[in-house]
Amino acid sequence: MGEGSIRSEAIPRHIAVIMDGNGRWAEERGLARTDGHHAGVDTVRKIVRAARDLGVSWLTLFAFSSENWNRPKLEVDELMKLPEEFFESELPDAIENGIRIRMIGNRDRLPSHVLSTLDEAIEATRGNSSMRLTFALSYGGRGEIVAAVHRLLQDYDLGKLDPDSLDEDRFAEYLDHPELPDVDLLIRTGGERRVSNFLLWQLAYAEILVTDIMWPDFDREDLEAAILDYQSRERRYGKISAQVRGEGGSAS
């Protein structure tokens, strides 16, 4: 990872995190997998505060995927308790510090007690703007894109969409939260090297950092190290290095 001090002017605007390794962390300690998930909630608290302190504008956390519904019922039931566990202690802090809570994912599959907890947090923080904290729950990137196509086709049938006007920006307006910006830095804990159907549209130009650290052990220093590594990279967006440095040049 990068070394030195974090440059405040180059903080990634949008950090997304695949919070992996909770179950394995618990199993390595002879604990139930659900104990790992509860430990992961403590890490969420720490990383949200650290990201806010560092000046991150958007933080998106992959809390529960559309595929996670296939896990054992006991584990799923415990996972569905975590939003209440988190917001019971953290909602007042979010309100006080200007954090706006958001959610992306399939609401239809979530239990009513989870939805009521989320909706309360979303409404209570609606006017906040210092940082947007988005939880991806019952979420899949392919599902989001398919849902966007359905909404697009409905507008086309109603005569609200001119096909000739359709470009990437116009299509993005049909995503779950059109205002969610592209991801600058994707962090995946737990060592797995895949994106797991997460924010497939928004990850197009993300810098990706994978760490073997399990999510319950990930802390502020690890977040800072990830940001330093991000700041050490050259983001070219298809250009060559000389163009990025303002030296001109052409691709060969």
mmCIF file of N, CA, C and O in Angstrom, residues 2-73:
data_model
loop_
_atom_site.group_PDB
_atom_site.id
_atom_site.type_symbol
_atom_site.label_atom_id
_atom_site.label_comp_id
_atom_site.label_asym_id
_atom_site.label_seq_id
_atom_site.Cartn_x
_atom_site.Cartn_y
_atom_site.Cartn_z
ATOM 1 N N GLY A 2 0.224 2.396 -0.289
ATOM 2 C CA GLY A 2 0.972 3.632 -0.344
ATOM 3 C C GLY A 2 1.496 4.054 1.014
ATOM 4 O O GLY A 2 1.014 3.633 2.057
ATOM 5 N N GLU A 3 2.539 4.890 1.005
ATOM 6 C CA GLU A 3 3.136 5.384 2.238
ATOM 7 C C GLU A 3 3.054 6.896 2.245
ATOM 8 O O GLU A 3 2.966 7.550 1.223
ATOM 9 N N GLY A 4 3.144 7.486 3.449
ATOM 10 C CA GLY A 4 3.116 8.924 3.585
ATOM 11 C C GLY A 4 1.854 9.393 4.255
ATOM 12 O O GLY A 4 1.193 8.644 4.979
ATOM 13 N N SER A 5 1.527 10.666 4.009
ATOM 14 C CA SER A 5 0.351 11.270 4.631
ATOM 15 C C SER A 5 -0.783 11.381 3.632
ATOM 16 O O SER A 5 -0.558 11.618 2.433
ATOM 17 N N ILE A 6 -1.987 11.231 4.119
ATOM 18 C CA ILE A 6 -3.160 11.360 3.269
ATOM 19 C C ILE A 6 -3.307 12.801 2.802
ATOM 20 O O ILE A 6 -3.213 13.738 3.597
ATOM 21 N N ARG A 7 -3.529 12.985 1.503
ATOM 22 C CA ARG A 7 -3.748 14.316 0.950
ATOM 23 C C ARG A 7 -5.245 14.614 0.991
ATOM 24 O O ARG A 7 -6.034 13.931 0.328
ATOM 25 N N SER A 8 -5.618 15.607 1.759
ATOM 26 C CA SER A 8 -7.043 15.896 1.952
ATOM 27 C C SER A 8 -7.738 16.280 0.657
ATOM 28 O O SER A 8 -8.940 16.053 0.503
ATOM 29 N N GLU A 9 -6.983 16.838 -0.295
ATOM 30 C CA GLU A 9 -7.601 17.269 -1.548
ATOM 31 C C GLU A 9 -7.828 16.090 -2.503
ATOM 32 O O GLU A 9 -8.462 16.266 -3.549
ATOM 33 N N ALA A 10 -7.327 14.906 -2.148
ATOM 34 C CA ALA A 10 -7.457 13.747 -3.040
ATOM 35 C C ALA A 10 -8.173 12.584 -2.355
ATOM 36 O O ALA A 10 -7.972 11.429 -2.732
ATOM 37 N N ILE A 11 -9.021 12.887 -1.387
ATOM 38 C CA ILE A 11 -9.818 11.851 -0.750
ATOM 39 C C ILE A 11 -10.805 11.290 -1.773
ATOM 40 O O ILE A 11 -11.471 12.060 -2.481
ATOM 41 N N PRO A 12 -10.913 9.968 -1.911
ATOM 42 C CA PRO A 12 -11.920 9.432 -2.839
ATOM 43 C C PRO A 12 -13.312 9.913 -2.450
ATOM 44 O O PRO A 12 -13.697 9.842 -1.283
ATOM 45 N N ARG A 13 -14.043 10.397 -3.441
ATOM 46 C CA ARG A 13 -15.381 10.931 -3.156
ATOM 47 C C ARG A 13 -16.327 9.826 -2.699
ATOM 48 O O ARG A 13 -17.113 10.003 -1.780
ATOM 49 N N HIS A 14 -16.250 8.689 -3.361
ATOM 50 C CA HIS A 14 -17.174 7.585 -3.079
ATOM 51 C C HIS A 14 -16.361 6.316 -2.816
ATOM 52 O O HIS A 14 -15.676 5.804 -3.701
ATOM 53 N N ILE A 15 -16.451 5.814 -1.601
ATOM 54 C CA ILE A 15 -15.829 4.542 -1.223
ATOM 55 C C ILE A 15 -16.933 3.511 -1.034
ATOM 56 O O ILE A 15 -17.933 3.774 -0.361
ATOM 57 N N ALA A 16 -16.769 2.368 -1.639
ATOM 58 C CA ALA A 16 -17.697 1.251 -1.453
ATOM 59 C C ALA A 16 -16.930 0.104 -0.812
ATOM 60 O O ALA A 16 -15.749 -0.107 -1.115
ATOM 61 N N VAL A 17 -17.601 -0.631 0.058
ATOM 62 C CA VAL A 17 -16.925 -1.698 0.797
ATOM 63 C C VAL A 17 -17.742 -2.985 0.740
ATOM 64 O O VAL A 17 -18.930 -2.986 1.055
ATOM 65 N N ILE A 18 -17.083 -4.064 0.329
ATOM 66 C CA ILE A 18 -17.642 -5.407 0.468
ATOM 67 C C ILE A 18 -17.121 -5.937 1.795
ATOM 68 O O ILE A 18 -15.941 -6.275 1.924
ATOM 69 N N MET A 19 -17.999 -5.986 2.777
ATOM 70 C CA MET A 19 -17.601 -6.298 4.162
ATOM 71 C C MET A 19 -17.576 -7.814 4.361
ATOM 72 O O MET A 19 -18.470 -8.397 4.955
ATOM 73 N N ASP A 20 -16.516 -8.438 3.885
ATOM 74 C CA ASP A 20 -16.459 -9.890 3.864
ATOM 75 C C ASP A 20 -15.578 -10.427 4.995
ATOM 76 O O ASP A 20 -14.649 -9.754 5.449
ATOM 77 N N GLY A 21 -15.892 -11.657 5.413
ATOM 78 C CA GLY A 21 -15.048 -12.345 6.385
ATOM 79 C C GLY A 21 -15.610 -12.462 7.775
ATOM 80 O O GLY A 21 -14.947 -13.009 8.663
ATOM 81 N N ASN A 22 -16.823 -11.974 7.998
ATOM 82 C CA ASN A 22 -17.397 -12.045 9.351
ATOM 83 C C ASN A 22 -17.530 -13.490 9.837
ATOM 84 O O ASN A 22 -17.142 -13.818 10.968
ATOM 85 N N GLY A 23 -18.113 -14.350 9.000
ATOM 86 C CA GLY A 23 -18.319 -15.736 9.397
ATOM 87 C C GLY A 23 -17.013 -16.473 9.606
ATOM 88 O O GLY A 23 -16.846 -17.214 10.590
ATOM 89 N N ARG A 24 -16.059 -16.299 8.687
ATOM 90 C CA ARG A 24 -14.762 -16.966 8.816
ATOM 91 C C ARG A 24 -14.011 -16.472 10.042
ATOM 92 O O ARG A 24 -13.331 -17.239 10.728
ATOM 93 N N TRP A 25 -14.121 -15.175 10.317
ATOM 94 C CA TRP A 25 -13.486 -14.601 11.513
ATOM 95 C C TRP A 25 -13.991 -15.312 12.762
ATOM 96 O O TRP A 25 -13.216 -15.662 13.654
ATOM 97 N N ALA A 26 -15.295 -15.541 12.830
ATOM 98 C CA ALA A 26 -15.881 -16.214 13.993
ATOM 99 C C ALA A 26 -15.453 -17.675 14.055
ATOM 100 O O ALA A 26 -15.086 -18.187 15.131
ATOM 101 N N GLU A 27 -15.489 -18.363 12.926
ATOM 102 C CA GLU A 27 -15.135 -19.784 12.912
ATOM 103 C C GLU A 27 -13.699 -20.011 13.343
ATOM 104 O O GLU A 27 -13.386 -20.986 14.035
ATOM 105 N N GLU A 28 -12.797 -19.100 12.945
ATOM 106 C CA GLU A 28 -11.404 -19.227 13.348
ATOM 107 C C GLU A 28 -11.226 -19.099 14.855
ATOM 108 O O GLU A 28 -10.220 -19.557 15.411
ATOM 109 N N ARG A 29 -12.200 -18.496 15.524
ATOM 110 C CA ARG A 29 -12.139 -18.300 16.977
ATOM 111 C C ARG A 29 -13.050 -19.262 17.736
ATOM 112 O O ARG A 29 -13.266 -19.103 18.928
ATOM 113 N N GLY A 30 -13.589 -20.227 17.021
ATOM 114 C CA GLY A 30 -14.468 -21.193 17.646
ATOM 115 C C GLY A 30 -15.813 -20.624 18.042
ATOM 116 O O GLY A 30 -16.498 -21.167 18.911
ATOM 117 N N LEU A 31 -16.229 -19.548 17.381
ATOM 118 C CA LEU A 31 -17.501 -18.889 17.680
ATOM 119 C C LEU A 31 -18.531 -19.230 16.609
ATOM 120 O O LEU A 31 -18.196 -19.729 15.530
ATOM 121 N N ALA A 32 -19.773 -18.931 16.892
ATOM 122 C CA ALA A 32 -20.818 -19.080 15.883
ATOM 123 C C ALA A 32 -20.640 -18.002 14.817
ATOM 124 O O ALA A 32 -20.174 -16.888 15.106
ATOM 125 N N ARG A 33 -21.011 -18.307 13.581
ATOM 126 C CA ARG A 33 -20.895 -17.331 12.498
ATOM 127 C C ARG A 33 -21.653 -16.048 12.829
ATOM 128 O O ARG A 33 -21.208 -14.943 12.473
ATOM 129 N N THR A 34 -22.773 -16.185 13.529
ATOM 130 C CA THR A 34 -23.552 -14.996 13.868
ATOM 131 C C THR A 34 -22.776 -14.057 14.789
ATOM 132 O O THR A 34 -22.969 -12.839 14.741
ATOM 133 N N ASP A 35 -21.880 -14.614 15.618
ATOM 134 C CA ASP A 35 -21.037 -13.755 16.461
ATOM 135 C C ASP A 35 -20.145 -12.873 15.597
ATOM 136 O O ASP A 35 -19.867 -11.719 15.944
ATOM 137 N N GLY A 36 -19.694 -13.416 14.474
ATOM 138 C CA GLY A 36 -18.879 -12.627 13.559
ATOM 139 C C GLY A 36 -19.656 -11.474 12.952
ATOM 140 O O GLY A 36 -19.126 -10.371 12.766
ATOM 141 N N HIS A 37 -20.920 -11.706 12.654
ATOM 142 C CA HIS A 37 -21.740 -10.634 12.081
ATOM 143 C C HIS A 37 -21.973 -9.513 13.095
ATOM 144 O O HIS A 37 -21.967 -8.330 12.737
ATOM 145 N N HIS A 38 -22.168 -9.881 14.350
ATOM 146 C CA HIS A 38 -22.347 -8.851 15.376
ATOM 147 C C HIS A 38 -21.046 -8.068 15.577
ATOM 148 O O HIS A 38 -21.069 -6.848 15.780
ATOM 149 N N ALA A 39 -19.907 -8.766 15.512
ATOM 150 C CA ALA A 39 -18.620 -8.073 15.598
ATOM 151 C C ALA A 39 -18.450 -7.133 14.414
ATOM 152 O O ALA A 39 -17.872 -6.045 14.539
ATOM 153 N N GLY A 40 -18.972 -7.546 13.250
ATOM 154 C CA GLY A 40 -18.884 -6.695 12.066
ATOM 155 C C GLY A 40 -19.647 -5.405 12.207
ATOM 156 O O GLY A 40 -19.268 -4.373 11.631
ATOM 157 N N VAL A 41 -20.736 -5.419 12.990
ATOM 158 C CA VAL A 41 -21.498 -4.184 13.226
ATOM 159 C C VAL A 41 -20.628 -3.166 13.960
ATOM 160 O O VAL A 41 -20.676 -1.961 13.669
ATOM 161 N N ASP A 42 -19.823 -3.630 14.905
ATOM 162 C CA ASP A 42 -18.913 -2.717 15.614
ATOM 163 C C ASP A 42 -17.933 -2.073 14.640
ATOM 164 O O ASP A 42 -17.602 -0.887 14.762
ATOM 165 N N THR A 43 -17.478 -2.856 13.663
ATOM 166 C CA THR A 43 -16.567 -2.304 12.663
ATOM 167 C C THR A 43 -17.275 -1.280 11.794
ATOM 168 O O THR A 43 -16.682 -0.253 11.428
ATOM 169 N N VAL A 44 -18.528 -1.531 11.450
ATOM 170 C CA VAL A 44 -19.296 -0.545 10.676
ATOM 171 C C VAL A 44 -19.307 0.785 11.419
ATOM 172 O O VAL A 44 -19.067 1.851 10.830
ATOM 173 N N ARG A 45 -19.580 0.741 12.711
ATOM 174 C CA ARG A 45 -19.604 1.977 13.506
ATOM 175 C C ARG A 45 -18.278 2.728 13.387
ATOM 176 O O ARG A 45 -18.241 3.939 13.162
ATOM 177 N N LYS A 46 -17.169 2.002 13.547
ATOM 178 C CA LYS A 46 -15.842 2.627 13.529
ATOM 179 C C LYS A 46 -15.512 3.201 12.154
ATOM 180 O O LYS A 46 -14.982 4.316 12.045
ATOM 181 N N ILE A 47 -15.829 2.452 11.101
ATOM 182 C CA ILE A 47 -15.448 2.884 9.758
ATOM 183 C C ILE A 47 -16.324 4.044 9.287
ATOM 184 O O ILE A 47 -15.843 4.951 8.597
ATOM 185 N N VAL A 48 -17.589 4.051 9.656
ATOM 186 C CA VAL A 48 -18.450 5.182 9.305
ATOM 187 C C VAL A 48 -17.895 6.462 9.917
ATOM 188 O O VAL A 48 -17.790 7.500 9.245
ATOM 189 N N ARG A 49 -17.517 6.408 11.179
ATOM 190 C CA ARG A 49 -16.978 7.595 11.842
ATOM 191 C C ARG A 49 -15.643 7.999 11.236
ATOM 192 O O ARG A 49 -15.370 9.189 11.045
ATOM 193 N N ALA A 50 -14.793 7.014 10.931
ATOM 194 C CA ALA A 50 -13.491 7.329 10.343
ATOM 195 C C ALA A 50 -13.659 7.958 8.969
ATOM 196 O O ALA A 50 -12.985 8.940 8.638
ATOM 197 N N ALA A 51 -14.548 7.404 8.153
ATOM 198 C CA ALA A 51 -14.780 7.954 6.816
ATOM 199 C C ALA A 51 -15.300 9.381 6.899
ATOM 200 O O ALA A 51 -14.879 10.258 6.136
ATOM 201 N N ARG A 52 -16.205 9.612 7.820
ATOM 202 C CA ARG A 52 -16.733 10.966 8.011
ATOM 203 C C ARG A 52 -15.609 11.915 8.410
ATOM 204 O O ARG A 52 -15.478 13.018 7.861
ATOM 205 N N ASP A 53 -14.774 11.507 9.349
ATOM 206 C CA ASP A 53 -13.676 12.357 9.814
ATOM 207 C C ASP A 53 -12.679 12.660 8.702
ATOM 208 O O ASP A 53 -12.088 13.746 8.670
ATOM 209 N N LEU A 54 -12.497 11.704 7.796
ATOM 210 C CA LEU A 54 -11.523 11.869 6.723
ATOM 211 C C LEU A 54 -12.061 12.680 5.549
ATOM 212 O O LEU A 54 -11.305 13.042 4.649
ATOM 213 N N GLY A 55 -13.364 12.934 5.552
ATOM 214 C CA GLY A 55 -13.936 13.766 4.502
ATOM 215 C C GLY A 55 -14.491 13.008 3.316
ATOM 216 O O GLY A 55 -14.674 13.591 2.235
ATOM 217 N N VAL A 56 -14.790 11.726 3.499
ATOM 218 C CA VAL A 56 -15.426 10.951 2.429
ATOM 219 C C VAL A 56 -16.866 11.426 2.272
ATOM 220 O O VAL A 56 -17.598 11.546 3.252
ATOM 221 N N SER A 57 -17.284 11.690 1.051
ATOM 222 C CA SER A 57 -18.624 12.227 0.805
ATOM 223 C C SER A 57 -19.686 11.131 0.712
ATOM 224 O O SER A 57 -20.821 11.326 1.137
ATOM 225 N N TRP A 58 -19.311 10.004 0.117
ATOM 226 C CA TRP A 58 -20.243 8.896 -0.071
ATOM 227 C C TRP A 58 -19.580 7.611 0.392
ATOM 228 O O TRP A 58 -18.460 7.301 -0.023
ATOM 229 N N LEU A 59 -20.267 6.858 1.239
ATOM 230 C CA LEU A 59 -19.788 5.558 1.702
ATOM 231 C C LEU A 59 -20.912 4.552 1.494
ATOM 232 O O LEU A 59 -22.015 4.734 2.015
ATOM 233 N N THR A 60 -20.654 3.513 0.713
ATOM 234 C CA THR A 60 -21.660 2.497 0.435
ATOM 235 C C THR A 60 -21.159 1.155 0.958
ATOM 236 O O THR A 60 -20.055 0.715 0.603
ATOM 237 N N LEU A 61 -21.966 0.505 1.781
ATOM 238 C CA LEU A 61 -21.579 -0.743 2.430
ATOM 239 C C LEU A 61 -22.470 -1.881 1.944
ATOM 240 O O LEU A 61 -23.696 -1.789 2.004
ATOM 241 N N PHE A 62 -21.841 -2.954 1.480
ATOM 242 C CA PHE A 62 -22.571 -4.132 1.012
ATOM 243 C C PHE A 62 -22.908 -4.978 2.234
ATOM 244 O O PHE A 62 -22.097 -5.747 2.731
ATOM 245 N N ALA A 63 -24.138 -4.821 2.718
ATOM 246 C CA ALA A 63 -24.537 -5.446 3.973
ATOM 247 C C ALA A 63 -25.174 -6.818 3.783
ATOM 248 O O ALA A 63 -25.030 -7.704 4.631
ATOM 249 N N PHE A 64 -25.923 -6.999 2.668
ATOM 250 C CA PHE A 64 -26.638 -8.257 2.455
ATOM 251 C C PHE A 64 -26.975 -8.347 0.976
ATOM 252 O O PHE A 64 -27.689 -7.491 0.450
ATOM 253 N N SER A 65 -26.473 -9.381 0.323
ATOM 254 C CA SER A 65 -26.690 -9.492 -1.119
ATOM 255 C C SER A 65 -27.967 -10.254 -1.431
ATOM 256 O O SER A 65 -28.517 -10.966 -0.582
ATOM 257 N N SER A 66 -28.414 -10.137 -2.671
ATOM 258 C CA SER A 66 -29.586 -10.899 -3.099
ATOM 259 C C SER A 66 -29.308 -12.394 -3.023
ATOM 260 O O SER A 66 -30.227 -13.195 -2.801
ATOM 261 N N GLU A 67 -28.045 -12.790 -3.159
ATOM 262 C CA GLU A 67 -27.681 -14.203 -3.054
ATOM 263 C C GLU A 67 -27.616 -14.682 -1.608
ATOM 264 O O GLU A 67 -27.705 -15.892 -1.350
ATOM 265 N N ASN A 68 -27.456 -13.763 -0.655
ATOM 266 C CA ASN A 68 -27.361 -14.163 0.752
ATOM 267 C C ASN A 68 -28.651 -14.777 1.285
ATOM 268 O O ASN A 68 -28.645 -15.435 2.335
ATOM 269 N N TRP A 69 -29.763 -14.577 0.573
ATOM 270 C CA TRP A 69 -31.006 -15.212 1.003
ATOM 271 C C TRP A 69 -30.891 -16.737 0.976
ATOM 272 O O TRP A 69 -31.698 -17.431 1.607
ATOM 273 N N ASN A 70 -29.893 -17.255 0.269
ATOM 274 C CA ASN A 70 -29.714 -18.704 0.169
ATOM 275 C C ASN A 70 -28.962 -19.288 1.367
ATOM 276 O O ASN A 70 -28.779 -20.512 1.435
ATOM 277 N N ARG A 71 -28.534 -18.463 2.288
ATOM 278 C CA ARG A 71 -27.829 -18.956 3.469
ATOM 279 C C ARG A 71 -28.808 -19.629 4.439
ATOM 280 O O ARG A 71 -30.024 -19.467 4.302
ATOM 281 N N PRO A 72 -28.280 -20.397 5.418
ATOM 282 C CA PRO A 72 -29.178 -21.039 6.399
ATOM 283 C C PRO A 72 -30.102 -20.022 7.057
ATOM 284 O O PRO A 72 -29.704 -18.885 7.331
ATOM 285 N N LYS A 73 -31.329 -20.416 7.302
ATOM 286 C CA LYS A 73 -32.357 -19.506 7.835
ATOM 287 C C LYS A 73 -31.922 -18.861 9.140
ATOM 288 O O LYS A 73 -32.175 -17.664 9.362
#
